[in-house]
Short mmCIF file of C-alpha atoms in Angstrom, two decimals:
data_model
loop_
_atom_site.label_atom_id
_atom_site.label_comp_id
_atom_site.label_asym_id
_atom_site.label_seq_id
_atom_site.Cartn_x
_atom_site.Cartn_y
_atom_site.Cartn_z
CA MET A 255 -14.14 -16.43 35.06
CA ASP A 256 -15.42 -14.00 37.65
CA LYS A 257 -17.80 -12.48 35.12
CA ALA A 258 -18.92 -16.02 34.53
CA LEU A 259 -20.99 -16.07 37.38
CA LYS A 260 -21.97 -12.49 37.47
CA SER A 261 -23.17 -13.15 33.95
CA ALA A 262 -25.88 -15.43 35.14
CA GLY A 263 -27.53 -12.15 35.96
CA ARG A 264 -28.63 -13.05 39.48
CA ASP A 265 -27.27 -9.77 40.81
CA ASN A 266 -29.74 -7.93 38.60
CA PRO A 267 -32.70 -6.87 40.80
CA GLU A 268 -35.07 -7.16 37.86
CA ARG A 269 -34.19 -10.83 37.44
CA ALA A 270 -33.71 -11.86 41.06
CA GLY A 271 -36.57 -14.29 41.56
CA HIS A 272 -34.86 -16.69 43.97
CA THR A 273 -32.89 -16.21 47.16
CA ASP A 274 -31.24 -19.64 47.11
CA GLY A 275 -27.99 -19.64 45.15
CA VAL A 276 -28.11 -15.95 44.21
CA LEU A 277 -25.00 -14.92 42.28
CA LYS A 278 -23.98 -11.82 44.18
CA ASN A 279 -22.17 -8.67 43.16
CA GLU A 280 -18.84 -10.10 44.26
CA TYR A 281 -18.55 -11.52 40.76
CA SER A 282 -18.02 -8.02 39.36
CA ARG A 283 -15.11 -7.22 41.67
CA GLY A 284 -12.14 -8.38 39.62
CA ARG A 285 -10.87 -11.72 38.41
CA LEU A 286 -11.00 -14.92 40.39
CA SER A 287 -7.95 -15.25 42.60
CA LEU A 288 -5.67 -18.22 42.04
CA HIS A 289 -4.67 -20.91 44.48
CA ARG A 290 -2.10 -23.66 44.39
CA PRO A 291 -3.21 -27.26 44.79
CA SER A 292 -2.75 -28.84 48.18
CA ARG A 293 -1.19 -32.25 48.74
CA ASP A 294 -4.64 -33.80 48.79
CA GLU A 295 -5.42 -32.14 45.46
CA ASN A 296 -2.14 -33.38 44.00
CA ALA A 297 -3.20 -36.85 44.98
CA LEU A 298 -6.39 -36.36 42.99
CA ARG A 299 -4.27 -35.28 40.05
CA GLY A 300 -2.83 -38.76 39.90
CA HIS A 301 0.68 -38.20 41.32
CA GLY A 302 1.60 -41.61 42.63
CA LYS A 303 -0.58 -44.69 42.39
CA SER A 304 -4.32 -44.33 42.48
CA SER A 305 -6.75 -46.57 44.30
CA GLU A 306 -7.37 -48.30 40.99
CA GLY A 307 -3.68 -48.94 40.48
CA ARG A 308 -3.49 -46.23 37.85
CA GLY A 309 -0.93 -43.43 38.17
CA PHE A 310 2.25 -41.88 36.84
CA SER A 311 5.25 -44.14 36.38
CA LYS A 312 8.82 -43.00 36.92
CA LYS A 313 9.01 -42.04 33.28
CA GLY A 314 6.01 -39.76 33.64
CA ARG A 315 3.68 -42.12 31.76
CA PHE A 316 0.33 -43.17 33.05
CA SER A 317 -0.05 -46.77 34.14
CA ASP A 318 -3.40 -48.45 33.70
CA LYS A 319 -2.52 -52.13 33.93
CA ALA A 320 -4.03 -52.68 37.36
CA SER A 321 -7.26 -50.90 36.51
CA ARG A 322 -7.70 -52.71 33.20
CA PRO A 323 -6.48 -56.26 33.67
CA GLY A 324 -6.55 -58.47 30.63
CA ARG A 325 -7.96 -55.77 28.37
CA ALA A 326 -7.14 -55.83 24.66
CA PRO A 327 -5.22 -52.96 23.01
CA TYR A 328 -7.16 -49.82 22.11
CA ALA A 329 -9.28 -49.83 18.99
CA LYS A 330 -7.52 -48.83 15.80
CA SER A 331 -10.56 -47.84 13.77
CA ASP A 332 -13.98 -46.46 14.42
CA ARG A 333 -15.51 -49.82 13.59
CA GLU A 334 -13.93 -50.96 16.82
CA ASN A 335 -14.72 -47.70 18.58
CA GLY A 336 -18.09 -49.00 19.64
CA LYS A 337 -16.27 -51.64 21.65
CA ALA A 338 -13.81 -49.03 22.88
CA SER A 339 -16.67 -46.85 24.00
CA ARG A 340 -18.29 -49.71 25.92
CA ARG A 341 -14.91 -50.66 27.28
CA TYR A 342 -13.68 -47.30 28.53
CA ILE A 343 -16.74 -45.05 28.69
CA HIS A 344 -19.10 -45.85 31.51
CA HIS A 345 -22.75 -45.63 30.53
CA THR A 346 -23.38 -44.58 34.13
CA GLY A 347 -20.96 -41.66 33.90
CA PHE A 348 -17.31 -41.06 34.71
CA SER A 349 -15.19 -43.79 36.20
CA ALA A 350 -13.25 -43.04 39.39
CA PHE A 351 -10.14 -42.37 37.32
CA GLN A 352 -12.05 -40.11 34.92
CA ASN A 353 -13.47 -38.17 37.87
CA ARG A 354 -9.94 -37.43 39.08
CA LEU A 355 -8.84 -36.36 35.62
CA VAL A 356 -11.89 -34.13 35.16
CA MET A 357 -11.26 -32.55 38.55
CA SER A 358 -7.65 -31.83 37.59
CA ILE A 359 -8.77 -30.04 34.43
CA LEU A 360 -11.49 -28.10 36.26
CA ARG A 361 -8.98 -26.91 38.86
CA ASP A 362 -6.55 -25.74 36.20
CA VAL A 363 -9.23 -23.60 34.58
CA LEU A 364 -11.29 -22.44 37.58
CA CYS A 365 -8.53 -22.10 40.15
CA GLU A 366 -5.37 -21.45 38.16
CA ASP A 367 -7.03 -19.40 35.41
CA LYS A 368 -5.66 -21.49 32.56
CA LEU A 369 -7.34 -21.66 29.19
CA LEU A 370 -9.39 -24.82 28.76
CA ASP A 371 -7.54 -25.82 25.59
CA ARG A 372 -4.22 -25.56 27.40
CA ALA A 373 -5.48 -27.61 30.30
CA TYR A 374 -6.56 -30.31 27.84
CA ALA A 375 -3.19 -30.21 26.09
CA TYR A 376 -1.32 -30.50 29.39
CA TRP A 377 -3.29 -33.36 30.90
CA PHE A 378 -3.71 -35.40 27.74
CA SER A 379 0.04 -35.19 27.16
CA LYS A 380 0.55 -36.60 30.66
CA VAL A 381 -2.25 -39.15 30.64
CA LYS A 382 -2.16 -41.55 27.70
CA ILE A 383 -5.72 -42.70 27.06
CA ASP A 384 -7.71 -43.92 24.11
CA PRO A 385 -8.96 -41.17 21.74
CA VAL A 386 -12.56 -42.26 22.27
CA GLU A 387 -12.21 -41.92 26.03
CA GLN A 388 -10.45 -38.59 25.57
CA GLY A 389 -13.25 -37.34 23.33
CA PHE A 390 -15.82 -38.44 25.90
CA ILE A 391 -14.10 -36.41 28.62
CA ILE A 392 -13.68 -33.33 26.43
CA ARG A 393 -17.31 -33.35 25.31
CA ASN A 394 -18.58 -33.46 28.86
CA ILE A 395 -16.20 -30.85 30.25
CA ASN A 396 -17.12 -28.58 27.34
CA ALA A 397 -20.78 -29.15 28.23
CA MET A 398 -20.07 -28.00 31.78
CA PHE A 399 -18.46 -24.78 30.56
CA GLN A 400 -21.10 -24.29 27.90
CA ARG A 401 -23.62 -23.80 30.72
CA LEU A 402 -21.32 -22.93 33.58
CA SER A 403 -23.77 -20.45 35.13
CA PHE A 404 -26.51 -23.14 35.03
CA TYR A 405 -24.44 -25.73 36.90
CA ALA A 406 -23.02 -23.09 39.26
CA TYR A 407 -26.51 -22.02 40.25
CA ALA A 408 -27.65 -25.62 40.70
CA ALA A 409 -24.53 -26.36 42.79
CA GLY A 410 -25.14 -23.33 45.00
CA LEU A 411 -21.85 -21.67 44.04
CA LYS A 412 -22.34 -18.00 44.85
CA ARG A 413 -18.92 -16.35 45.12
CA PRO A 414 -15.68 -16.58 43.15
CA SER A 415 -14.03 -18.29 46.11
CA ASP A 416 -16.63 -21.07 45.87
CA PHE A 417 -15.19 -22.10 42.53
CA GLN A 418 -11.70 -22.23 43.97
CA ASN A 419 -12.69 -24.10 47.09
CA HIS A 420 -15.47 -26.35 45.82
CA PRO A 421 -14.94 -27.36 42.17
CA GLY A 422 -16.09 -30.85 43.17
CA ARG A 423 -19.59 -29.49 43.67
CA LEU A 424 -19.69 -28.52 40.01
CA LEU A 425 -18.74 -32.04 38.94
CA PHE A 426 -21.21 -33.59 41.38
CA THR A 427 -24.05 -31.38 40.10
CA TYR A 428 -23.24 -32.19 36.47
CA CYS A 429 -23.37 -35.92 37.22
CA GLU A 430 -26.67 -35.43 39.06
CA TYR A 431 -28.10 -33.59 36.06
CA MET A 432 -26.92 -36.37 33.72
CA HIS A 433 -28.41 -39.05 36.02
CA TRP A 434 -24.99 -40.62 36.36
CA THR A 435 -23.37 -42.39 39.27
CA LEU A 436 -22.46 -39.60 41.71
CA PRO A 437 -18.75 -39.10 42.43
CA GLU A 438 -17.27 -39.24 45.90
CA ILE A 439 -16.20 -35.75 46.97
CA THR A 440 -14.43 -35.12 50.26
CA GLY A 441 -14.62 -32.13 52.59
CA GLU A 442 -18.09 -31.14 51.43
CA GLU A 443 -20.10 -31.72 54.60
CA ASN A 444 -21.98 -28.45 54.11
CA PHE A 445 -22.90 -29.14 50.49
CA ASP A 446 -26.68 -29.07 50.04
CA ARG A 447 -27.04 -32.15 47.87
CA GLN A 448 -30.76 -32.45 48.51
CA GLY A 449 -31.48 -29.04 46.99
CA ILE A 450 -29.76 -29.72 43.65
CA LYS A 451 -32.84 -30.99 41.83
CA LYS A 452 -34.89 -28.02 42.96
CA ARG A 453 -32.21 -25.56 41.82
CA ILE A 454 -31.85 -27.38 38.49
CA GLY A 455 -35.59 -26.86 37.93
CA GLU A 456 -35.26 -23.16 38.75
CA ALA A 457 -32.29 -22.77 36.40
CA GLN A 458 -34.14 -24.52 33.58
CA ASN A 459 -36.85 -21.86 33.80
CA ASP A 460 -34.33 -19.05 33.40
CA PRO A 461 -33.40 -18.52 29.72
CA LEU A 462 -29.92 -17.12 30.42
CA LEU A 463 -29.01 -19.84 32.89
CA ASN A 464 -30.53 -22.61 30.81
CA GLN A 465 -28.65 -21.48 27.69
CA GLY A 466 -25.44 -20.66 29.56
CA CYS A 467 -25.35 -17.06 28.38
CA PRO A 468 -23.30 -14.51 30.36
CA LEU A 469 -25.12 -11.28 31.16
CA TRP A 470 -22.57 -9.13 29.29
CA LEU A 471 -23.02 -11.20 26.14
CA ASP A 472 -26.80 -11.07 26.38
CA GLU A 473 -26.73 -7.30 26.76
CA ILE A 474 -24.43 -6.68 23.81
CA GLY A 475 -26.25 -9.26 21.70
CA LYS A 476 -29.59 -7.51 22.24
CA LYS A 477 -28.04 -4.13 21.58
CA GLU A 478 -26.38 -5.09 18.30
CA LEU A 479 -28.68 -7.78 16.88
CA GLY A 480 -32.06 -6.78 18.28
CA ASP A 481 -34.80 -9.33 17.61
CA LYS A 482 -32.34 -11.68 15.88
CA TRP A 483 -30.36 -12.21 19.07
CA GLU A 484 -32.71 -14.68 20.76
CA SER A 485 -32.35 -17.30 18.00
CA GLU A 486 -28.57 -16.80 17.89
CA ARG A 487 -28.29 -17.10 21.66
CA LYS A 488 -30.13 -20.41 21.49
CA ALA A 489 -27.89 -21.66 18.66
CA LEU A 490 -24.75 -20.71 20.60
CA SER A 491 -25.94 -22.85 23.51
CA GLU A 492 -26.02 -25.99 21.37
CA SER A 493 -23.16 -28.41 20.76
CA PRO A 494 -21.13 -27.52 17.66
CA ARG A 495 -21.13 -29.79 14.64
CA ARG A 496 -17.89 -31.35 13.45
CA PHE A 497 -16.64 -30.46 9.96
CA ILE A 498 -13.54 -31.23 7.93
CA ARG A 499 -12.16 -29.65 4.76
CA THR A 500 -11.08 -31.75 1.80
CA ASN A 501 -7.50 -31.04 0.71
CA THR A 502 -8.09 -30.69 -3.03
CA LEU A 503 -4.34 -30.78 -3.66
CA LYS A 504 -4.51 -34.49 -2.93
CA THR A 505 -8.06 -35.76 -3.29
CA THR A 506 -11.72 -34.99 -3.97
CA ARG A 507 -14.53 -34.75 -1.46
CA ASP A 508 -16.21 -37.93 -2.71
CA ASN A 509 -12.97 -39.88 -2.60
CA LEU A 510 -12.19 -38.58 0.88
CA ALA A 511 -15.60 -39.68 2.11
CA SER A 512 -14.97 -43.14 0.69
CA VAL A 513 -11.49 -43.41 2.23
CA LEU A 514 -12.77 -42.31 5.62
CA SER A 515 -15.66 -44.75 5.38
CA ASP A 516 -13.14 -47.57 4.92
CA GLU A 517 -11.53 -46.40 8.16
CA GLY A 518 -14.86 -46.41 9.98
CA VAL A 519 -15.51 -42.65 9.88
CA VAL A 520 -19.05 -41.71 8.90
CA THR A 521 -19.44 -38.42 7.02
CA ARG A 522 -21.91 -36.56 4.85
CA SER A 523 -21.51 -33.77 2.32
CA VAL A 524 -22.37 -30.21 3.31
CA SER A 525 -24.65 -28.33 0.95
CA GLY A 526 -23.24 -25.03 -0.28
CA VAL A 527 -19.64 -25.76 0.80
CA LYS A 528 -17.98 -27.84 -1.90
CA THR A 529 -14.96 -28.91 0.17
CA ALA A 530 -16.78 -29.67 3.44
CA LEU A 531 -17.78 -32.95 5.05
CA GLU A 532 -19.63 -33.23 8.33
CA VAL A 533 -18.38 -36.01 10.58
CA THR A 534 -21.38 -37.71 12.16
CA SER A 535 -19.62 -40.56 13.97
CA ASN A 536 -17.64 -40.48 17.19
CA SER A 537 -14.32 -40.96 15.42
CA ALA A 538 -10.68 -40.43 16.30
CA LEU A 539 -10.03 -38.37 13.18
CA PHE A 540 -6.41 -37.57 13.86
CA ARG A 541 -5.54 -41.26 14.19
CA THR A 542 -6.70 -42.02 10.66
CA LYS A 543 -4.39 -42.77 7.76
CA ALA A 544 -6.28 -40.16 5.73
CA PHE A 545 -5.22 -37.46 8.17
CA ARG A 546 -1.60 -38.58 8.29
CA GLU A 547 -1.52 -38.44 4.50
CA GLY A 548 -2.86 -34.87 4.51
CA LEU A 549 -6.18 -35.58 2.83
CA PHE A 550 -8.14 -33.26 5.14
CA GLU A 551 -8.02 -30.63 7.85
CA GLN A 552 -10.56 -30.07 10.60
CA GLN A 553 -12.24 -26.75 9.83
CA ASP A 554 -15.75 -25.38 10.28
CA ALA A 555 -17.84 -25.31 7.12
CA GLY A 556 -18.44 -21.58 7.48
CA SER A 557 -14.74 -20.91 7.85
CA GLN A 558 -14.13 -22.76 4.58
CA LEU A 559 -16.24 -20.20 2.73
CA ILE A 560 -13.88 -17.32 3.54
CA PRO A 561 -10.93 -18.36 1.28
CA GLU A 562 -13.50 -19.23 -1.38
CA PHE A 563 -14.91 -15.70 -0.98
CA LEU A 564 -11.37 -14.33 -1.48
CA ASP A 565 -11.32 -16.25 -4.78
CA PRO A 566 -7.53 -16.57 -5.27
CA LYS A 567 -6.28 -17.47 -8.76
CA GLU A 568 -3.39 -19.63 -9.90
CA GLY A 569 -0.16 -17.69 -10.26
CA GLU A 570 -1.21 -14.77 -8.05
CA ARG A 571 0.57 -13.33 -5.04
CA VAL A 572 -1.76 -13.66 -2.05
CA ILE A 573 -1.15 -12.50 1.52
CA ASP A 574 -2.83 -14.02 4.57
CA ALA A 575 -2.12 -11.17 6.96
CA CYS A 576 -3.32 -12.82 10.19
CA ALA A 577 -2.56 -16.43 9.37
CA GLY A 578 -2.26 -17.97 12.82
CA ALA A 579 -1.67 -21.70 12.45
CA GLY A 580 -2.81 -21.44 8.86
CA GLY A 581 -6.15 -23.20 8.36
CA LYS A 582 -7.28 -20.64 5.78
CA THR A 583 -3.74 -20.33 4.38
CA LEU A 584 -3.77 -24.01 3.47
CA GLU A 585 -7.14 -23.67 1.79
CA ILE A 586 -5.91 -20.66 -0.22
CA ALA A 587 -2.91 -22.68 -1.40
CA ALA A 588 -5.23 -25.50 -2.45
CA LEU A 589 -7.53 -23.14 -4.34
CA MET A 590 -4.47 -21.90 -6.23
CA GLN A 591 -3.51 -25.54 -7.00
CA GLY A 592 -0.07 -24.85 -5.60
CA LYS A 593 0.69 -22.24 -8.29
CA GLY A 594 1.68 -18.74 -7.29
CA THR A 595 2.72 -17.54 -3.84
CA VAL A 596 0.90 -17.41 -0.52
CA ILE A 597 2.59 -15.26 2.12
CA ALA A 598 1.41 -16.19 5.62
CA MET A 599 2.02 -13.52 8.26
CA ASP A 600 1.54 -13.55 12.01
CA THR A 601 2.99 -11.99 15.15
CA GLU A 602 3.50 -15.42 16.76
CA GLU A 603 6.41 -17.36 15.29
CA TRP A 604 5.33 -20.67 16.88
CA LYS A 605 2.05 -20.53 14.98
CA LEU A 606 3.89 -20.15 11.71
CA GLU A 607 6.15 -23.07 12.62
CA ASP A 608 3.03 -25.14 13.16
CA LEU A 609 1.76 -23.97 9.76
CA LYS A 610 4.94 -25.21 8.10
CA LYS A 611 4.36 -28.70 9.47
CA ARG A 612 0.75 -28.69 8.34
CA ALA A 613 1.76 -27.40 4.90
CA ARG A 614 4.23 -30.25 4.45
CA ARG A 615 1.58 -32.79 5.34
CA ALA A 616 -0.91 -31.11 2.97
CA GLY A 617 1.58 -30.88 0.10
CA ALA A 618 1.21 -27.09 -0.04
CA PHE A 619 4.66 -25.97 -1.15
CA ASN A 620 3.82 -22.46 -2.36
CA ILE A 621 3.54 -20.98 1.15
CA GLU A 622 6.05 -18.51 2.58
CA THR A 623 5.92 -17.44 6.23
CA ARG A 624 6.86 -14.06 7.66
CA VAL A 625 6.84 -13.07 11.31
CA ILE A 626 5.35 -9.61 11.87
CA GLU A 627 8.06 -7.94 13.93
CA SER A 628 6.96 -4.33 13.41
CA SER A 629 4.91 -2.11 11.12
CA LYS A 630 7.79 -2.29 8.65
CA THR A 631 6.83 -5.88 7.76
CA ALA A 632 3.62 -4.68 6.13
CA LYS A 633 5.24 -1.55 4.67
CA ARG A 634 7.73 -3.68 2.75
CA LEU A 635 4.78 -5.34 1.00
CA TYR A 636 3.00 -2.08 0.17
CA ALA A 637 0.84 -2.44 -2.99
CA GLN A 638 2.46 -5.78 -3.92
CA ALA A 639 -0.35 -8.32 -3.45
CA ASP A 640 -3.07 -9.40 -5.86
CA ARG A 641 -5.24 -10.42 -2.91
CA VAL A 642 -5.05 -9.87 0.84
CA LEU A 643 -6.98 -11.77 3.49
CA ILE A 644 -7.31 -9.96 6.81
CA ASP A 645 -8.81 -12.51 9.19
CA ALA A 646 -8.82 -10.04 12.05
CA PRO A 647 -8.70 -10.83 15.77
CA CYS A 648 -12.18 -10.53 17.23
CA SER A 649 -14.47 -11.29 20.15
CA GLY A 650 -15.06 -14.83 18.86
CA THR A 651 -18.78 -14.52 19.53
CA GLY A 652 -19.47 -16.61 16.43
CA ILE A 653 -17.43 -19.58 17.67
CA VAL A 654 -18.00 -19.32 21.42
CA ARG A 655 -19.60 -22.78 21.59
CA ARG A 656 -16.28 -24.29 20.44
CA ILE A 657 -14.29 -22.44 23.13
CA PRO A 658 -16.89 -22.25 25.91
CA ASP A 659 -14.58 -21.08 28.68
CA THR A 660 -13.82 -17.81 26.89
CA LYS A 661 -17.28 -16.34 27.34
CA TRP A 662 -16.78 -16.51 31.09
CA ARG A 663 -13.48 -14.63 30.83
CA ASP A 664 -14.14 -11.98 28.25
CA GLY A 665 -16.51 -9.07 28.40
CA ALA A 666 -17.61 -5.77 26.93
CA GLU A 667 -14.33 -4.07 27.84
CA LYS A 668 -12.31 -6.57 25.80
CA ILE A 669 -14.58 -6.02 22.81
CA ARG A 670 -13.91 -2.28 22.98
CA GLN A 671 -10.17 -2.98 22.87
CA ILE A 672 -10.59 -5.44 20.02
CA ARG A 673 -12.48 -2.92 17.88
CA TYR A 674 -9.55 -0.54 18.08
CA THR A 675 -7.13 -3.32 17.09
CA GLN A 676 -9.34 -4.32 14.14
CA GLU A 677 -9.45 -0.75 12.88
CA GLU A 678 -5.67 -0.44 13.10
CA ILE A 679 -5.04 -3.78 11.37
CA LEU A 680 -7.46 -3.06 8.52
CA GLU A 681 -5.90 0.36 8.03
CA ARG A 682 -2.38 -1.07 7.84
CA TYR A 683 -2.78 -4.36 5.98
CA ALA A 684 -5.28 -3.32 3.31
CA MET A 685 -2.53 -1.18 1.79
CA MET A 686 -0.60 -4.32 0.81
CA ALA A 687 -3.06 -4.82 -2.06
CA ARG A 688 -2.10 -3.36 -5.43
CA VAL A 689 -4.45 -1.15 -7.42
CA GLY A 690 -7.04 -3.51 -8.86
CA GLY A 691 -6.30 -6.01 -6.09
CA ILE A 692 -8.79 -7.51 -3.65
CA VAL A 693 -8.93 -7.24 0.13
CA VAL A 694 -11.17 -9.51 2.21
CA TYR A 695 -11.79 -8.51 5.82
CA SER A 696 -13.21 -11.34 7.95
CA THR A 697 -13.97 -12.17 11.57
CA CYS A 698 -15.52 -15.00 13.58
CA SER A 699 -17.78 -12.49 15.30
CA ILE A 700 -21.53 -11.97 14.84
CA LEU A 701 -21.47 -8.41 16.20
CA PRO A 702 -22.03 -5.67 13.57
CA SER A 703 -19.70 -3.29 15.44
CA GLU A 704 -16.79 -5.61 14.59
CA ASN A 705 -17.96 -6.24 11.06
CA GLU A 706 -20.08 -3.85 9.01
CA GLY A 707 -19.16 -1.08 11.44
CA GLN A 708 -15.45 -1.48 10.76
CA ILE A 709 -15.95 -1.53 6.99
CA LYS A 710 -18.07 1.61 7.18
CA LYS A 711 -15.37 3.44 9.16
CA PHE A 712 -12.66 2.31 6.78
CA LEU A 713 -14.55 3.45 3.68
CA GLU A 714 -15.38 6.80 5.25
CA LYS A 715 -11.65 7.35 5.52
CA HIS A 716 -10.46 5.58 2.35
CA GLY A 717 -13.45 5.77 0.02
CA ASP A 718 -11.29 7.26 -2.74
CA GLU A 719 -8.95 4.24 -2.65
CA PHE A 720 -11.26 1.31 -1.91
CA SER A 721 -14.77 0.27 -2.88
CA LEU A 722 -16.99 -2.41 -1.33
CA ILE A 723 -17.84 -5.20 -3.77
CA GLU A 724 -19.95 -7.36 -1.44
CA ASP A 725 -20.18 -8.67 2.09
CA ARG A 726 -21.70 -11.72 3.73
CA ARG A 727 -22.66 -12.77 7.23
CA LEU A 728 -22.99 -16.37 8.47
CA MET A 729 -24.94 -16.90 11.68
CA PRO A 730 -24.80 -19.82 14.15
CA SER A 731 -28.53 -20.39 13.67
CA GLU A 732 -27.76 -21.39 10.06
CA GLY A 733 -25.83 -24.46 11.23
CA THR A 734 -22.21 -23.34 10.98
CA ASP A 735 -20.21 -21.10 13.27
CA GLY A 736 -20.73 -17.35 12.95
CA PHE A 737 -18.57 -15.39 10.49
CA TYR A 738 -18.46 -12.13 8.59
CA MET A 739 -16.60 -11.36 5.37
CA ALA A 740 -16.37 -8.22 3.24
CA LYS A 741 -14.70 -7.96 -0.16
CA LEU A 742 -13.05 -4.66 -1.12
CA GLU A 743 -11.29 -3.63 -4.31
CA ARG A 744 -8.42 -1.19 -4.30
CA VAL A 745 -9.30 1.32 -6.99
CA ALA A 746 -6.51 3.86 -6.45
CA ASP A 747 -3.22 4.45 -4.67
CA LEU A 748 -3.43 7.98 -3.30
CA LYS A 749 -0.01 7.66 -1.71
CA ALA A 750 1.56 6.92 -5.10
CA PHE A 751 -0.56 9.64 -6.67
CA ALA A 752 0.56 12.16 -4.04
CA LYS A 753 4.18 11.12 -4.56
CA ALA A 754 3.83 11.56 -8.32
CA GLU A 755 2.29 15.00 -7.78
CA ASP A 756 5.17 15.96 -5.47
CA ASN A 757 7.71 14.79 -8.07
CA HIS A 758 5.91 16.76 -10.76
CA SER A 759 5.93 19.87 -8.56
CA GLU A 760 9.63 19.44 -7.82
CA LYS A 761 10.46 19.14 -11.51
CA ALA A 762 8.43 22.25 -12.31
CA SER A 763 10.18 24.11 -9.52
CA ASP A 764 13.60 22.99 -10.79
CA THR A 765 12.79 24.14 -14.32
CA SER A 766 11.62 27.51 -13.04
CA ALA A 767 14.79 27.94 -10.96
CA LYS A 768 17.11 27.12 -13.88
CA SER A 769 15.44 29.31 -16.53
CA PRO A 770 17.32 32.62 -15.74
CA ASP A 771 20.66 30.81 -16.10
CA GLN A 772 19.55 29.37 -19.40
CA ASP A 773 18.58 32.83 -20.63
CA GLU A 774 21.99 34.19 -19.58
CA LYS A 775 23.83 31.38 -21.44
CA THR A 776 21.79 32.10 -24.54
CA ALA A 777 22.62 35.82 -24.40
CA ILE A 778 26.38 35.14 -24.11
CA GLN A 779 26.32 32.77 -27.05
CA GLU A 780 24.60 35.38 -29.12
#
């Protein structure tokens, strides 16, 4: 998060046009230090009763009876979500309770260095609120992190310690920008509230601040994408669209759209992606009957094209070498109509356990899971697969708008480490394909060094064994997240060939060694 604010680029002399709110070089001096919440902060986190009568009960559940007297139960469908939105989402901004919850999440990420997704998971497991209200909070917190440098500049946050000591200023500035009711923040006597509007205007005139682009990302984007980077940087600053994938093991896209419509979820078909629907309504997707019955999974439209690019066939043996929680694994199983075998591999066992649950819901019963415990796991599958998907770990530059906090954590150094990992993984897992088999290497990065560059290196080393059939790049400016995919065919097995040559040489050597004895036996017989 330290590079977050360095990334605004205000420490760059060439870009330093303002003295107020300059992001100084302290941001480049290591990670933000952590601090533990004080008693006052714990009070803000909702421990005990709040001023609205809303707080944790003895059982750890959140009580909202006093703050919502006489209110009806939460909406069960999106047709009622309009009422739920009016009921629980303030048109003038966050309620007092929501302000406390937002502050708790901000502290977890900015002060305790937690991942944003984990902070969401923790607090929404503690605080039981309506999905519409939850979605409202998530969208707005994501918007803060999407342009963290913008709001930091406008709030006058200059040093890493400012984020630890004054996260309330960030929330206050966001509400000011949104023209919402301003929250009450304590202990901020020295906060320059009057200068916020002026600093917002200054930040809006700075492309990097206005688009929430860290300096390191801008530099590497320009270096690798050249003139194309500006349009991609703009696209990455926009809110991501919401897509789902039709589970063709159970339904069709048209039928799914109809079923969801009956549940109040508005969707539209996505051109060029035959399983994708875009969700255009503010809907609690995971509360729908369609989701519980396994009719769909939430998955970006671009991501859905990768298993399709792999083109698995019924009855084949397919390996998903970096399966994670299995979004692409499930799609592969559906493309195979449940016939054949899909082996899902990952280093994290908990992810594979999650995949098993999702597979049961989806009706995908041809999936096997294997934890990667060592290099032997891949060696045991040497040359045994008809198709191998290597969805390699990457910088995530193509999906950064979905995980906006990561761009303020990561940097050029991490990308250098990732490139080495990608090279090693491609080298090891591609060999699981048989001769004549297909390997697809994919990433959710838009950087050529992680994509075309890795394929070029691999073919320079293994050009006698593999050939490139085709590759494809999807960019955020096209409307989906950013992805890369390359399809290789294994044309030879040099290891097997070398082994056969060695065996042939050994046999020839044995024959040569035995020939004098044979001549001697022949002479005796004569």
